[in-house]
Amino acid sequence: RRATTRTTPAATGWGRGPGAGGAPEPPTPLPELDGQAKEVLVDTDDAVRTSEEELGFATAQFGEEAAKPFTEAVARAKDELTQSFRLRQQLDDAFPEDDATRRRMLEEILRRCATANEGLDTVSEDFDRLRALERTAPEALATVDATHSGLAGRVAAAESGVAGLRERYGEGTAAPVAVDVEQAKDRLVFAASAVGQARTAIEGGENSRAAVYIRAAEGAVGQAGTLLDSVDRRAAELGEAARKLPAALTETEADLADAGGL
């Protein structure tokens, strides 16, 4: 199993900040930077190879569609690794570069390898989540189903809130949150479908398949919750603005009176 977190370069070869007395730290010596680049290249190559193997298992377990982000991340990591090896070959050929060019190329190797590792780590965490959902599919389904039901119960109140905003502040002010509520309803319809498919999969003993639907439902209800929250948030913002308006008008009138007395 590929480690979720690998040692990747934390900085380039130049000083990361002020040292003692506020003076910038000296750049990493070229031999040391060269050693770092070689080590990181080997580590990243190992990580990509391991991730390719893991991708095969993930595709077989969860399907090509669910594995698509992993497939794309591995492809991007391989491209970064290829470019890094190309730079390494240029550094090791019979035509030596000057020190400044060599430093720049070594730093680029470190950056590219860091990018590759970060991308692999991100999708690895996603698959860790899928595997956890597979192990606890019935419980995870119950949780997302309950969340969905709670949000569905908030739709009527949100629509009422939009109507209140429209009546008090006009259509232009209410329109954005009205769109949010409609989008939330669409997300909840999608979540309900995903919950139903997950339940069917669990009943059929297909927890891997269920995990994919549960994750989709979780994402949809999360989006729906954010969208519904926008109604209350907008109402609070407008209410606060309305409370501040009289004081602002009084201040403006006082300023005008002072100006008129000059």
Coordinates of C-alpha atoms in Angstrom, one line a residue:
R1 CA 0.0 0.0 0.0
R2 CA 1.4 3.4 -1.0
A3 CA 2.0 5.7 2.0
T4 CA -0.5 8.5 2.2
T5 CA 2.3 11.0 3.0
R6 CA 5.7 10.9 1.5
T7 CA 8.7 13.1 2.1
T8 CA 8.7 15.7 -0.6
P9 CA 10.9 18.8 -1.0
A10 CA 9.6 21.5 1.3
A11 CA 11.5 24.3 -0.6
T12 CA 13.7 25.0 -3.5
G13 CA 17.5 25.4 -3.1
W14 CA 17.3 29.0 -2.1
G15 CA 16.9 30.4 1.5
R16 CA 13.3 30.1 2.8
G17 CA 13.4 33.2 4.9
P18 CA 15.4 35.3 7.3
G19 CA 18.0 33.7 9.5
A20 CA 19.7 35.0 12.5
G21 CA 19.8 38.8 12.5
G22 CA 17.3 39.0 9.7
A23 CA 19.8 37.9 7.0
P24 CA 18.5 35.5 4.3
E25 CA 19.7 32.0 4.6
P26 CA 22.3 31.0 2.1
P27 CA 21.2 28.8 -0.9
T28 CA 21.6 25.1 -0.5
P29 CA 25.0 24.0 -1.8
L30 CA 24.7 22.4 -5.3
P31 CA 26.0 19.0 -4.3
E32 CA 23.4 18.8 -1.5
L33 CA 20.7 20.0 -3.9
D34 CA 21.8 17.4 -6.4
G35 CA 21.5 14.7 -3.8
Q36 CA 18.0 15.8 -2.8
A37 CA 16.9 15.7 -6.5
K38 CA 18.2 12.2 -7.0
E39 CA 16.6 10.9 -3.8
V40 CA 13.2 12.5 -4.6
L41 CA 13.3 11.2 -8.2
V42 CA 13.7 7.6 -6.9
D43 CA 11.0 8.1 -4.3
T44 CA 8.6 9.6 -6.9
D45 CA 9.3 6.8 -9.3
D46 CA 8.5 4.3 -6.7
A47 CA 5.3 6.2 -5.8
V48 CA 4.1 6.3 -9.4
R49 CA 4.8 2.6 -9.9
T50 CA 2.9 1.7 -6.7
S51 CA 0.1 4.0 -7.6
E52 CA -0.3 2.3 -11.0
E53 CA -0.6 -1.1 -9.3
E54 CA -3.1 0.4 -6.8
L55 CA -5.1 1.9 -9.7
G56 CA -5.7 -1.5 -11.2
F57 CA -7.1 -2.8 -7.9
A58 CA -9.2 0.4 -7.4
T59 CA -10.6 0.0 -10.9
A60 CA -11.5 -3.6 -10.4
Q61 CA -13.0 -2.8 -7.0
F62 CA -15.0 0.4 -7.7
G63 CA -15.3 0.6 -11.5
E64 CA -13.7 2.8 -14.1
E65 CA -15.9 5.8 -13.5
A66 CA -15.0 6.0 -9.8
A67 CA -11.4 5.4 -10.6
K68 CA -11.2 8.1 -13.2
P69 CA -9.7 10.8 -10.9
F70 CA -7.0 8.3 -9.8
T71 CA -6.3 7.4 -13.5
E72 CA -5.9 11.1 -14.3
A73 CA -3.7 11.8 -11.3
V74 CA -1.4 8.9 -12.2
A75 CA -1.2 10.1 -15.7
R76 CA -0.3 13.6 -14.6
A77 CA 2.3 12.3 -12.1
K78 CA 3.9 10.2 -14.8
D79 CA 4.2 13.2 -17.0
E80 CA 5.8 15.2 -14.2
L81 CA 8.2 12.3 -13.6
T82 CA 9.1 12.0 -17.3
Q83 CA 9.9 15.7 -17.4
S84 CA 12.0 15.3 -14.2
F85 CA 14.0 12.4 -15.6
R86 CA 14.6 14.3 -18.8
L87 CA 16.0 17.2 -16.8
R88 CA 18.2 14.7 -14.9
Q89 CA 19.5 13.2 -18.1
Q90 CA 20.4 16.7 -19.3
L91 CA 22.3 17.3 -16.1
D92 CA 24.2 14.1 -16.4
D93 CA 25.1 14.4 -20.1
A94 CA 28.5 15.2 -21.5
F95 CA 27.8 18.9 -21.7
P96 CA 27.9 20.5 -18.2
E97 CA 25.7 23.4 -17.4
D98 CA 26.9 26.5 -15.5
D99 CA 26.0 26.6 -11.8
A100 CA 23.0 28.9 -12.2
T101 CA 21.4 26.7 -14.9
R102 CA 22.2 23.6 -12.9
R103 CA 20.5 25.0 -9.8
R104 CA 17.4 26.0 -11.8
M105 CA 17.1 22.5 -13.3
L106 CA 17.5 20.8 -9.9
E107 CA 14.9 23.0 -8.4
E108 CA 12.5 22.2 -11.3
I109 CA 13.0 18.5 -10.6
L110 CA 12.1 19.1 -7.0
R111 CA 9.0 21.1 -7.9
R112 CA 7.8 18.6 -10.5
C113 CA 8.2 15.7 -8.1
A114 CA 6.4 17.5 -5.3
T115 CA 3.5 18.2 -7.7
A116 CA 3.3 14.6 -8.7
N117 CA 3.3 13.4 -5.1
E118 CA 0.7 15.9 -4.0
G119 CA -1.6 14.8 -6.8
L120 CA -1.2 11.1 -5.9
D121 CA -1.7 11.8 -2.2
T122 CA -5.0 13.7 -2.9
V123 CA -6.6 10.9 -4.8
S124 CA -5.2 8.3 -2.5
E125 CA -7.1 10.0 0.3
D126 CA -10.3 9.8 -1.8
F127 CA -9.8 6.1 -2.3
D128 CA -9.2 5.6 1.4
R129 CA -12.5 7.3 2.0
L130 CA -14.2 4.9 -0.5
R131 CA -12.7 1.9 1.2
A132 CA -13.9 3.2 4.5
L133 CA -17.4 3.6 3.1
E134 CA -17.3 0.1 1.7
R135 CA -16.5 -1.3 5.2
T136 CA -19.2 0.7 6.8
A137 CA -21.7 0.9 4.0
P138 CA -25.0 0.3 5.9
E139 CA -24.0 2.8 8.6
A140 CA -22.8 5.4 6.1
L141 CA -26.0 5.0 4.1
A142 CA -28.1 5.6 7.2
T143 CA -26.2 8.7 8.0
V144 CA -26.4 10.3 4.6
D145 CA -30.1 9.3 4.3
A146 CA -30.9 11.1 7.6
T147 CA -29.0 14.2 6.4
H148 CA -30.9 14.1 3.1
S149 CA -34.2 13.9 5.0
G150 CA -33.3 16.8 7.2
L151 CA -32.3 19.0 4.3
A152 CA -35.4 18.1 2.3
G153 CA -37.4 19.3 5.3
R154 CA -35.7 22.7 5.0
V155 CA -36.7 23.3 1.4
A156 CA -40.2 24.7 2.3
A157 CA -38.8 27.1 4.9
A158 CA -36.1 28.2 2.4
E159 CA -38.8 28.9 -0.3
S160 CA -40.7 30.9 2.3
G161 CA -37.6 32.8 3.1
V162 CA -37.1 33.7 -0.5
A163 CA -40.7 34.9 -0.8
G164 CA -40.1 37.1 2.2
L165 CA -36.9 38.6 0.7
R166 CA -38.7 39.2 -2.6
E167 CA -41.6 41.0 -0.8
R168 CA -39.4 43.1 1.3
Y169 CA -36.4 43.9 -1.0
G170 CA -37.6 43.1 -4.5
E171 CA -37.0 40.5 -7.1
G172 CA -33.5 41.6 -8.0
T173 CA -32.4 41.0 -4.4
A174 CA -34.1 37.7 -4.0
A175 CA -33.2 36.2 -7.4
P176 CA -29.8 34.9 -6.5
V177 CA -31.0 32.9 -3.5
A178 CA -34.0 31.8 -5.4
V179 CA -31.6 30.1 -7.8
D180 CA -29.7 28.6 -4.9
V181 CA -32.9 27.0 -3.6
E182 CA -33.7 25.5 -7.0
Q183 CA -30.2 24.1 -7.3
A184 CA -30.5 22.7 -3.8
K185 CA -33.7 20.9 -4.8
D186 CA -31.9 19.4 -7.8
R187 CA -29.0 18.3 -5.6
L188 CA -31.4 16.6 -3.2
V189 CA -33.2 14.8 -6.1
F190 CA -29.8 13.5 -7.2
A191 CA -28.9 12.5 -3.6
A192 CA -32.2 10.6 -3.2
S193 CA -31.4 8.7 -6.4
A194 CA -27.9 7.9 -5.2
V195 CA -29.2 6.8 -1.8
G196 CA -31.7 4.4 -3.5
Q197 CA -29.0 2.9 -5.7
A198 CA -26.7 2.5 -2.7
R199 CA -29.5 0.7 -0.8
T200 CA -30.1 -1.6 -3.7
A201 CA -26.4 -2.4 -3.9
I202 CA -26.1 -3.2 -0.2
E203 CA -29.1 -5.5 -0.4
G204 CA -27.3 -7.3 -3.2
G205 CA -24.1 -7.6 -1.2
E206 CA -22.2 -5.1 -3.5
N207 CA -20.7 -2.8 -0.9
S208 CA -18.0 -1.5 -3.2
R209 CA -20.7 -0.3 -5.6
A210 CA -22.7 1.1 -2.7
A211 CA -19.7 3.1 -1.5
V212 CA -19.5 4.9 -4.9
Y213 CA -23.2 5.9 -4.6
I214 CA -22.9 6.9 -0.9
R215 CA -20.0 9.1 -1.7
A216 CA -22.0 10.8 -4.5
A217 CA -24.9 11.3 -2.1
E218 CA -22.6 12.8 0.5
G219 CA -21.3 15.3 -2.0
A220 CA -24.8 16.2 -3.2
V221 CA -26.3 16.7 0.3
G222 CA -23.2 18.8 1.3
Q223 CA -23.8 21.1 -1.7
A224 CA -27.5 21.2 -1.0
G225 CA -26.9 22.3 2.6
T226 CA -24.6 25.1 1.5
L227 CA -27.1 26.3 -1.0
L228 CA -30.0 26.3 1.5
D229 CA -27.8 28.1 4.1
S230 CA -27.4 31.0 1.6
V231 CA -31.1 32.0 2.1
D232 CA -30.5 32.6 5.9
R233 CA -27.2 34.1 5.2
R234 CA -28.6 36.6 2.7
A235 CA -31.5 37.5 5.0
A236 CA -29.1 38.2 7.9
E237 CA -26.9 40.4 5.6
L238 CA -29.8 42.4 4.4
G239 CA -31.2 42.7 7.9
E240 CA -27.9 44.0 9.2
A241 CA -27.7 46.5 6.4
A242 CA -31.2 47.7 7.1
R243 CA -30.4 48.2 10.8
K244 CA -27.3 50.3 9.9
L245 CA -29.2 52.4 7.4
P246 CA -30.8 54.9 9.8
A247 CA -27.6 55.7 11.5
A248 CA -25.8 56.1 8.1
L249 CA -28.6 58.5 6.9
T250 CA -28.3 60.5 10.2
E251 CA -24.6 60.8 9.8
T252 CA -25.0 61.9 6.1
E253 CA -27.5 64.5 7.1
A254 CA -25.2 65.9 9.8
D255 CA -22.4 66.1 7.3
L256 CA -24.6 67.9 4.8
A257 CA -25.7 70.3 7.6
D258 CA -22.1 71.0 8.6
A259 CA -21.2 71.6 5.0
G260 CA -24.1 74.0 4.6
G261 CA -23.0 76.0 7.6
L262 CA -19.6 76.7 6.2

